[in-house]
Coordinates of C-alpha atoms and ligand atoms in Angstrom, one line a residue:
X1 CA -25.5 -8.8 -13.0
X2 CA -22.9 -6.5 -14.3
X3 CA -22.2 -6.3 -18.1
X4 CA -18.4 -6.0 -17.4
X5 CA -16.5 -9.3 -17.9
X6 CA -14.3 -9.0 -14.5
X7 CA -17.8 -9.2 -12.5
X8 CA -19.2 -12.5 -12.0
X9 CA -21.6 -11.9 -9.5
X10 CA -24.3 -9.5 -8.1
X11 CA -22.1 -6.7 -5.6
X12 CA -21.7 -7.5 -3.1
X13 CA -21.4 -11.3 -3.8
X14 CA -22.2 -13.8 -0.8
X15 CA -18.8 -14.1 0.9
X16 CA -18.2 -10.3 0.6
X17 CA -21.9 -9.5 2.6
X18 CA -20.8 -12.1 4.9
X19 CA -17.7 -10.6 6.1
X20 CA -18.9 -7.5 6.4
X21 CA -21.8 -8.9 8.7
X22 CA -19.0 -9.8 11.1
X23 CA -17.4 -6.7 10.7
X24 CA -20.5 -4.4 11.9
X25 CA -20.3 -6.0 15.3
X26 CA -16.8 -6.1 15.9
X27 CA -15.5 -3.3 14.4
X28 CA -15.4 0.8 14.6
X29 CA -18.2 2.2 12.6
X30 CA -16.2 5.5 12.3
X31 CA -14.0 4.2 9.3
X32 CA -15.5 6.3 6.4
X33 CA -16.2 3.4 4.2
X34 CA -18.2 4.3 0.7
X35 CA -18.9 0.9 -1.1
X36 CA -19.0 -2.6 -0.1
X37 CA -15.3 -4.0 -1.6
X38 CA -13.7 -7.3 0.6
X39 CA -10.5 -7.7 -0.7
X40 CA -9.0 -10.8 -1.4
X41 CA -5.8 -10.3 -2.9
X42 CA -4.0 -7.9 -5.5
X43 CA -0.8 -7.7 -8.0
X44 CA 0.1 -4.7 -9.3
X45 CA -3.0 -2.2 -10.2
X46 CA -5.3 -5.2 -10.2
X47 CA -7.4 -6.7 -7.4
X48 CA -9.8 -9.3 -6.7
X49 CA -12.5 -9.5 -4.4
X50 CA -13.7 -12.2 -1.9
X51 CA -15.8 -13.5 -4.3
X52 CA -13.6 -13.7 -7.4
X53 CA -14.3 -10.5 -9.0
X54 CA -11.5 -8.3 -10.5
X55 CA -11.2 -4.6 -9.9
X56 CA -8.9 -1.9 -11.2
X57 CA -7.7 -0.1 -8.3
X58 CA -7.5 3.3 -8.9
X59 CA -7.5 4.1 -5.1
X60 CA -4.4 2.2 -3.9
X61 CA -5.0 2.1 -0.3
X62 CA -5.3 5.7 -0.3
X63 CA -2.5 6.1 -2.7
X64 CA -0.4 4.0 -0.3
X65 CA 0.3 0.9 -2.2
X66 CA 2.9 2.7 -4.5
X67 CA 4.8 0.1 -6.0
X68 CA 1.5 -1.8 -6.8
X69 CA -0.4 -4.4 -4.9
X70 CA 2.5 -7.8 -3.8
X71 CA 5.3 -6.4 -5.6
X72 CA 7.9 -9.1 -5.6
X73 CA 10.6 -7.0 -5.0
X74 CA 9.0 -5.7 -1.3
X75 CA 7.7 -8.7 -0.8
X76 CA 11.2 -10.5 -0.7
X77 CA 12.2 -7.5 1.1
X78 CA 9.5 -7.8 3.8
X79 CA 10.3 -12.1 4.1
X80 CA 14.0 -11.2 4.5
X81 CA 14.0 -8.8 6.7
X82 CA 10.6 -11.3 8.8
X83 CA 13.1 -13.9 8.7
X84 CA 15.6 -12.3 10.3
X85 CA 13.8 -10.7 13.5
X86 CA 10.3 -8.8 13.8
X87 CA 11.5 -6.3 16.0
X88 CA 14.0 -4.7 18.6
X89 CA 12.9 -1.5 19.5
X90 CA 14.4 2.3 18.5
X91 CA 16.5 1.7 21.8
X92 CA 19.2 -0.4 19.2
X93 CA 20.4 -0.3 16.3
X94 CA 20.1 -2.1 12.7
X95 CA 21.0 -2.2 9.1
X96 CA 17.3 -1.7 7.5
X97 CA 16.7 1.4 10.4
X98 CA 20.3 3.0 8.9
X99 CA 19.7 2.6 5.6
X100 CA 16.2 4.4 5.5
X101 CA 17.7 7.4 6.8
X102 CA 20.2 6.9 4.7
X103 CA 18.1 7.2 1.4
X104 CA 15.8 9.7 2.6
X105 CA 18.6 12.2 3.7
X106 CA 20.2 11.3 0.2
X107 CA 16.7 12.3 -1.7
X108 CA 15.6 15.2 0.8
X109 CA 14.5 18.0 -1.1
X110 CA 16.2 20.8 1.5
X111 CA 19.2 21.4 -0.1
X112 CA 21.1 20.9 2.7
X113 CA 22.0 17.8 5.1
X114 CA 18.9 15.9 6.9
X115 CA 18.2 13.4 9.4
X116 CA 15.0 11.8 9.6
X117 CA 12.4 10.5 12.5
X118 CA 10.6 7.4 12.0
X119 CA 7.2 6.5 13.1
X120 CA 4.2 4.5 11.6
X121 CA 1.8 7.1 9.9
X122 CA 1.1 10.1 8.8
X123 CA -0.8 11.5 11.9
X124 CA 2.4 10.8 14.2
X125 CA 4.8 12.3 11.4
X126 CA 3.1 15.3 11.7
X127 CA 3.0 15.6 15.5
X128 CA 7.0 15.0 15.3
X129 CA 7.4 18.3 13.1
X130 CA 4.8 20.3 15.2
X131 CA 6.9 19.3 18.2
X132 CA 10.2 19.6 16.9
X133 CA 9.0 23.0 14.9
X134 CA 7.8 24.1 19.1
X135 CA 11.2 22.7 20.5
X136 CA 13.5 24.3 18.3
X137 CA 12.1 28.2 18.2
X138 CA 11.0 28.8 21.4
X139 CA 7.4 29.7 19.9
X140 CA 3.7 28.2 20.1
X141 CA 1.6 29.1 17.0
X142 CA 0.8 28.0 13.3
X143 CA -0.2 28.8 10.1
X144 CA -2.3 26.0 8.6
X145 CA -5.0 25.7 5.6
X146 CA -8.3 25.5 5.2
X147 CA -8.9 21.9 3.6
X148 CA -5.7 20.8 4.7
X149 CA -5.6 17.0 5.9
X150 CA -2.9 16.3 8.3
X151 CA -4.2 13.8 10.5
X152 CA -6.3 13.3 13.6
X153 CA -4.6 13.2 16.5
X154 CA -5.0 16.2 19.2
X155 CA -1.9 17.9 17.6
X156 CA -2.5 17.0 13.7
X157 CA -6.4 17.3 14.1
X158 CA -5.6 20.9 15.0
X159 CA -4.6 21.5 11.6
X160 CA -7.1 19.2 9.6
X161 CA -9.9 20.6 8.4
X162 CA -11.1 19.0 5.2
X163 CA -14.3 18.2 6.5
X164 CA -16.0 19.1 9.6
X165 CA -16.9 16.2 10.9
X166 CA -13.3 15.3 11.3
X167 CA -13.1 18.0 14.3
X168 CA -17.0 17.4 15.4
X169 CA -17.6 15.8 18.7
X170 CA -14.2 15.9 19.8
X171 CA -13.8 19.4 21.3
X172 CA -10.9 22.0 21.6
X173 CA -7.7 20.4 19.8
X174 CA -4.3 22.0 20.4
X175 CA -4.3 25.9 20.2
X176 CA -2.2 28.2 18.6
X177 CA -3.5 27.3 15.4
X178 CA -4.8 29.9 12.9
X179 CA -6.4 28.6 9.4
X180 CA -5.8 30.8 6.5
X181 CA -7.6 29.7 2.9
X182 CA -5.4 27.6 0.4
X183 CA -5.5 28.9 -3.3
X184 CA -7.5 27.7 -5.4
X185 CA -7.8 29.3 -9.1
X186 CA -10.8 27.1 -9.6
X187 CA -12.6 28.4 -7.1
X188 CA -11.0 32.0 -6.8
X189 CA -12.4 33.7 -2.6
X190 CA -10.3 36.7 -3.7
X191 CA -10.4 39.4 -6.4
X192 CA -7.9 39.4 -8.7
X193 CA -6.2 36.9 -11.1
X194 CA -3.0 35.6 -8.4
X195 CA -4.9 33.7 -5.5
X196 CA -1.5 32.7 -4.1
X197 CA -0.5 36.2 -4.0
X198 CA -4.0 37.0 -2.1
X199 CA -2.9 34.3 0.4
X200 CA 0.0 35.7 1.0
X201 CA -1.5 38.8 1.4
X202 CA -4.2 37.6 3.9
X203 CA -1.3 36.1 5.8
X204 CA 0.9 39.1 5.9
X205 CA -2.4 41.4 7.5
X206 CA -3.0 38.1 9.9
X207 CA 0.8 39.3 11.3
X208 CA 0.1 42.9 11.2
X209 CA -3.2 42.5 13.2
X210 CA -3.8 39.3 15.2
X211 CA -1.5 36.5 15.0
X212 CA 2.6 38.2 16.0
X213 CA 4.4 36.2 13.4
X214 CA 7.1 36.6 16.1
X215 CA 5.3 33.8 17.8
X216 CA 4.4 31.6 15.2
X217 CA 6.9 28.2 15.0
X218 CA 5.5 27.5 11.6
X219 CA 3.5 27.3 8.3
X220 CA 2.2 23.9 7.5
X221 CA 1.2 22.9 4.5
X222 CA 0.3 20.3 1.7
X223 CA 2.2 21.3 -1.8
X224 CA -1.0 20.0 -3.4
X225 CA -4.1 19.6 -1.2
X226 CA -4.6 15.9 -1.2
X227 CA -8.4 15.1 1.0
X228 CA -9.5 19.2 0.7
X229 CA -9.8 17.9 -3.4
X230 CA -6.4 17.5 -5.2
X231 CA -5.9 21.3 -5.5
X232 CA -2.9 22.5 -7.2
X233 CA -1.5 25.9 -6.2
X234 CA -0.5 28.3 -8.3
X235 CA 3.0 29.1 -9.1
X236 CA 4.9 30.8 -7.0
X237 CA 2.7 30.3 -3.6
X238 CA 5.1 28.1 -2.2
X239 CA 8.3 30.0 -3.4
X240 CA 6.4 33.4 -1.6
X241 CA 5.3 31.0 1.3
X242 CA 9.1 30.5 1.8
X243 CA 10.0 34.2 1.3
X244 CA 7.7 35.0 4.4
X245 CA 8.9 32.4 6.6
X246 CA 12.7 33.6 6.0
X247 CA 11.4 36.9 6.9
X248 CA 10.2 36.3 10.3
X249 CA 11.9 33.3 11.2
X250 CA 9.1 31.1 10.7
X251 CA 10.0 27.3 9.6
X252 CA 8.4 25.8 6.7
X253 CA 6.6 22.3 7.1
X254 CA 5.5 20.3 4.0
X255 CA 3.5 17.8 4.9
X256 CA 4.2 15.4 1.3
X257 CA 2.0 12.3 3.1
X258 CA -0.3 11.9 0.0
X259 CA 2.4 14.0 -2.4
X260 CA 5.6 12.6 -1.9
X261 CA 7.5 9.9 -3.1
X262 CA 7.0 9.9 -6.3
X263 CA 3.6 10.0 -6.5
X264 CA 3.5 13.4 -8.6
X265 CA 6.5 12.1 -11.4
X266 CA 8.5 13.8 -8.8
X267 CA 9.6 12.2 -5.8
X268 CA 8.6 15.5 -3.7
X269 CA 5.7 17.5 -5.0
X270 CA 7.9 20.9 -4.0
X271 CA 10.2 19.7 -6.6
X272 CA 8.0 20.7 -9.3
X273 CA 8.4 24.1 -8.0
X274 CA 11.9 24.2 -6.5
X275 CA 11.1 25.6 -3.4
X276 CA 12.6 23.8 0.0
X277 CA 11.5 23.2 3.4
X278 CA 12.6 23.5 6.5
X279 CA 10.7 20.1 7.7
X280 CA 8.7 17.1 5.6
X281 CA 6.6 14.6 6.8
X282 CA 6.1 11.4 5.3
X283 CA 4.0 8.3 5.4
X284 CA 1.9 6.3 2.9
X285 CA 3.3 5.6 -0.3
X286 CA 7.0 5.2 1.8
X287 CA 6.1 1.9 2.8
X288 CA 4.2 0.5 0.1
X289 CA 1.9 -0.7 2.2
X290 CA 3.5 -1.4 5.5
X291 CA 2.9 1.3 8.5
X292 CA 5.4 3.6 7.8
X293 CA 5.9 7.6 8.5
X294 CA 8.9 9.8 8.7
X295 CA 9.8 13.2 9.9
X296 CA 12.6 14.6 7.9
X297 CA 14.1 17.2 9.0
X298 CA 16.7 20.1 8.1
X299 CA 20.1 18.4 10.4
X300 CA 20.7 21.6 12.0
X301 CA 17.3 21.6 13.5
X302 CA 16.9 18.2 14.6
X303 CA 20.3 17.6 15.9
X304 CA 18.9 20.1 18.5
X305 CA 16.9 17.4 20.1
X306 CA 18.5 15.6 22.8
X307 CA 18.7 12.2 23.8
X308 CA 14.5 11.1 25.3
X309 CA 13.6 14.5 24.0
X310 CA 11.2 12.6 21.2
X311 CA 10.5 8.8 20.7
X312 CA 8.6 5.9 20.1
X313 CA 8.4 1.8 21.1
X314 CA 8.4 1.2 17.1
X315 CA 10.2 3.6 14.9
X316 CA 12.5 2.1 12.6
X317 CA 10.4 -1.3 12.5
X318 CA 13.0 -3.5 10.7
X319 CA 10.1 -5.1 8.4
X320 CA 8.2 -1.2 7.6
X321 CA 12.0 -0.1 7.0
X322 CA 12.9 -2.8 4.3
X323 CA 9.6 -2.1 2.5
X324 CA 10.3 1.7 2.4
X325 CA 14.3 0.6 1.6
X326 CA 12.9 -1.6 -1.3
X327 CA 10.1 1.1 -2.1
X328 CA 12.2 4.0 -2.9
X329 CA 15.0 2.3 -4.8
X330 CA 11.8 1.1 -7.0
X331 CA 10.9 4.4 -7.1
X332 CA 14.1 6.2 -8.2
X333 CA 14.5 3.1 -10.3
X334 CA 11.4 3.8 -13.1
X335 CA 8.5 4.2 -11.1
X336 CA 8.9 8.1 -10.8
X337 CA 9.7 8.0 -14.5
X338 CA 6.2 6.2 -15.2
X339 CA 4.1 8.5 -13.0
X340 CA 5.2 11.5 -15.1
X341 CA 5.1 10.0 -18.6
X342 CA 1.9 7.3 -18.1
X343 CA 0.6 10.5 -15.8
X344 CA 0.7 12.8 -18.7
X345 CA -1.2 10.0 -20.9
X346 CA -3.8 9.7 -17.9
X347 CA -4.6 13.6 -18.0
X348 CA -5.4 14.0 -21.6
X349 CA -7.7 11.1 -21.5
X350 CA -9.2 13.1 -19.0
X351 CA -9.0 16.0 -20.3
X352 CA -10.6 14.7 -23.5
X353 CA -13.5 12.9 -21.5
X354 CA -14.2 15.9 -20.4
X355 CA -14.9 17.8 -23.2
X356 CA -18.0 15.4 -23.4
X357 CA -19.3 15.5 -20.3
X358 CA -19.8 19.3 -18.9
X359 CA -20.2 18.1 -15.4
X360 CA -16.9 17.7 -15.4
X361 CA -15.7 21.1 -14.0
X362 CA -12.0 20.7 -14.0
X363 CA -9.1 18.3 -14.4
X364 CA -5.7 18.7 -12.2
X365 CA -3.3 17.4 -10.6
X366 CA 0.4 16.2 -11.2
X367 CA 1.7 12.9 -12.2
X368 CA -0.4 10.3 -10.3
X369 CA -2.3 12.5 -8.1
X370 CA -5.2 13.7 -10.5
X371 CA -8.6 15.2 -9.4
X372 CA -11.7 15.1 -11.5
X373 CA -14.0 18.0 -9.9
X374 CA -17.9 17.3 -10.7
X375 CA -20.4 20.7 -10.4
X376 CA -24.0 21.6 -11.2
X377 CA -24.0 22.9 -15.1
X378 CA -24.7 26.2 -13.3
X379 CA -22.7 29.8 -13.1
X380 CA -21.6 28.8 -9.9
X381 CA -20.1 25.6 -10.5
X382 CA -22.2 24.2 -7.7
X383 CA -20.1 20.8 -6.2
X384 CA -22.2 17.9 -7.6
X385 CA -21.9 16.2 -4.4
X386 CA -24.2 13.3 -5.1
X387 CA -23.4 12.9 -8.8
X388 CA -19.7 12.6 -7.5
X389 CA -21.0 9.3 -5.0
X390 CA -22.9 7.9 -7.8
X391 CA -19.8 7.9 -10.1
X392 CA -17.9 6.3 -7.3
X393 CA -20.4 3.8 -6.9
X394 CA -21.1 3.1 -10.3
X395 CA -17.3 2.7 -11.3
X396 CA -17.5 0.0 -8.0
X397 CA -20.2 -2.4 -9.9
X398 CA -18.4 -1.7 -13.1
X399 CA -14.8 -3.0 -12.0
X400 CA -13.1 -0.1 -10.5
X401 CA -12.1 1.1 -7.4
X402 CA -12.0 5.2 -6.8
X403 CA -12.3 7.5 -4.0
X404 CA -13.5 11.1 -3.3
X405 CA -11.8 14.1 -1.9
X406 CA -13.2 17.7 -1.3
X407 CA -16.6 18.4 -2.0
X408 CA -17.4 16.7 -5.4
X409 CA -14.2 15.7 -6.6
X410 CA -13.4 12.1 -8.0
X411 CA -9.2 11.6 -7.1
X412 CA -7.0 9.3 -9.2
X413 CA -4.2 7.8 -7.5
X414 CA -3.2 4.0 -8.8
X415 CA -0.1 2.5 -8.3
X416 CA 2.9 4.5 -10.1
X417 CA 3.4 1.2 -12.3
X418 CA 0.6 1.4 -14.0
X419 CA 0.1 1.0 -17.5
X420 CA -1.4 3.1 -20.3
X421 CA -3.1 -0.4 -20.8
X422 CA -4.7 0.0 -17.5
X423 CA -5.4 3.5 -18.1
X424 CA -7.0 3.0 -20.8
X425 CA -9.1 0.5 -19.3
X426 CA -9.7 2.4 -16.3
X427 CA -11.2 5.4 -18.6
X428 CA -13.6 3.2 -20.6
X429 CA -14.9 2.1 -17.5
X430 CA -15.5 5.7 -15.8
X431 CA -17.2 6.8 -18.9
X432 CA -19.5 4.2 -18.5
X433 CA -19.9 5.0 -14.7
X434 CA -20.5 8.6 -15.9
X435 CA -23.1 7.3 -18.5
X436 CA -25.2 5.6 -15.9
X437 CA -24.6 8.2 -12.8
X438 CA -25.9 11.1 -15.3
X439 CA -29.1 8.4 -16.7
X440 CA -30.1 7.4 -13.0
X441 CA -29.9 11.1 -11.8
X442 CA -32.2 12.1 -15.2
X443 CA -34.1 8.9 -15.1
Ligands
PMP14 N1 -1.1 14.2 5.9 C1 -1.7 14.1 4.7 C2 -1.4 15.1 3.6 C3 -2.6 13.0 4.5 O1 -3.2 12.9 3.3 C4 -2.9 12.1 5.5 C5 -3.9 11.0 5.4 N2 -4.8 11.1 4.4 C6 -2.3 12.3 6.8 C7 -1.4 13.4 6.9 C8 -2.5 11.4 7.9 O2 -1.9 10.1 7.7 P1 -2.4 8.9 8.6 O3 -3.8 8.5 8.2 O4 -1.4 7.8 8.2 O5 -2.3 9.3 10.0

């Protein structure tokens, strides 16, 4: 039994093993599932388990659940807009479909008028701007990233490439894609202080020598690496991204799925650097929780799609829209404002945790979005892979819920209304989780 006061039984208690023994013969075994949580119910940062046990969650549905778990605000939203009608197809029109586009085009980071393309994740957001991106230059190839997450269907799977199993098994995706390395002054592949200016440079001898940037539709990438391990890039990449893609008539695709939103104190990760795109996608914390993506695109661009040229049976779901209506006026409304201020608090903490603990390679991120990266106490700053499951674990029994990204990295991503209360709480509980990780693995 747990020493923690929110954990009243053994993990996983009775009802929570009992679900889950229905769920292993009815359901997929290819969700990447890491320890054994049944969720119950949740307000705000807090959740509580099948077997009444409470849980900070620090994961938020994959940084989804923005606003924090039942937020009465979206919840009224969603019964509202329920009570009214479930759905009519993108073949009419309504008020909740109107206003989405309405706010996004109004918060757009391009600097110019934008119309958006709604669909239901993150994977299908993406395959919008790879289409569109195709449809309106006439040409076939990418630039993507290694460790870049974009999805996996055929067309976002292409790109992906965080881990290999993603791609294993399932054969030749859509071509045309080249991967080039994202920089990562942590773990510098290139001489030289600037890794963004390497990357830029890598790209530039990719056009000179194999890839005719004449023929590439467009770069896609994440402003900070969300599943390839919360890596931050270093000024001026994006802005010299941009400069190459004017160059050659290249379009520019952020893909601000885990960023955006106001999940870096921003509500568009490229805002902390000022530089604009051409094409965004969007999807998880929009919706707070509901299936949500968009495509937003420079109106110039999209306008050039005609009537059948893209679509979908539910874009512009009246009940997704009135949670991502409700989401971003609580975002613009204080949430974005907490991220940055209770963010900063979040990262000293960490920073100060980890001047006691050298496994703790590095600390980074924006806002929200914060990446703990665990290595070997070697010169190489080996990825302490299994250290970084045992933490995981470990902060499970002990009341907190966390998730991994790259290769050893522990990400942070609770709801942008958390408090430094919760933070605070959260921190005492990881150190412990660090405590007995680093005792099991000497013991
Ligand atoms: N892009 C990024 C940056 C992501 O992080 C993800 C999901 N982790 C996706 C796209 C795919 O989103 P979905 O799972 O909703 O298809």
């Amino acid at each position: 039994m747990s020493r923690n006061r929110n954990i009243q039984t053994e993990l996983p208690g009775p009802k929570a093993r009992a679900l889950i023994a229905r769920d292993a013969e009815v359901i997929s075994p290819s969700y990447p599932r890491d320890y054994p949580f049944v969720m119950s119910h949740g307000r705000g940062t807090q959740v509580w388990d099948v077997d009444g046990n409470r849980f900070l969650d620090f994961a938020a549905g994959i940084a989804v659940c923005s606003t924090g778990h039942a937020h009465p605000q979206v919840v009224q939203a969603v019964k509202d807009a329920a009570d009214r009608f479930l759905h009519i197809s993108s073949d009419y029109w309504h008020e909740q479909m109107v206003g989405l586009g309405e706010r996004l085009a109004r918060v757009a980071p391009m600097g110019a008028p934008a119309m958006s393309f709604l669909c239901q994740s993150g994977t299908e957001a993406v395959e919008a701007a790879i289409k569109l991106a195709r449809y309106v230059t006439g040409r076939s190839r990418f630039i993507g990233f290694l460790g870049g997450f974009h999805g996996r269907t055929m067309g976002s799977l292409a790109f992906t490439s965080s881990k290999y199993t993603q791609q294993k098994g399932f054969f030749a995706t859509m071509p045309g894609v080249t991967h080039v390395p994202y920089p990562n002054p942590y773990r510098p592949l290139f001489a030289g202080a600037d890794q963004g200016k390497a990357v830029l440079d890598y790209i530039r001898m990719l056009f000179e020598r194999s890839v005719p940037p004449s023929e590439v539709a467009a770069i896609l990438v994440e402003p900070i690496q969300g599943e390839g391990g919360y890596v931050v890039p270093p000024d001026g990449f994006l802005a010299g991204l941009r400069a190459l893609c004017d160059e050659h008539g290249i379009l520019l695709i952020f893909d601000e799925v885990q960023s955006g939103i106001g999940r870096t104190g921003r509500m568009f990760a490229s805002q902390h650097w000022g530089v604009q795109p051409d094409i965004m996608t969007l999807a998880k914390g929009l919706g707070s929780g509901l299936p949500i993506g968009a495509m937003v695109a420079r109106k110039h661009l999209i306008s050039q799609w005609k009537r059948g040229a893209h679509g979908n049976t539910y874009g512009g779901n009246p009940i997704a829209c009135a949670a991502a209506n409700a989401t971003i006026d609580l975002v613009e409304g204080g949430m974005m404002g907490n991220a940055a201020t209770v963010g900063a608090h979040f990262m000293s903490k960490l920073r100060d945790l980890a001047r006691d603990y050298p496994c703790i390679g590095e600390i980074r991120g924006k806002g929200l979005m914060i990446g703990m990266e665990l290595i070997e106490q070697d010169e190489e700053r080996t990825p302490a892979r299994k250290l970084c499951d045992d933490v995981i674990t470990r902060a499970y029994h002990n009341g907190l819920l966390l998730l991994s990204c790259g290769t050893s990295t522990v990400r942070f991503m609770p709801p942008l209304n958390v408090t430094r209360e919760e933070i605070d709480e959260a921190v005492v509980l990881l150190r412990t989780s660090l405590d007995e990780a680093l005792f099991e693995r000497e013991g």
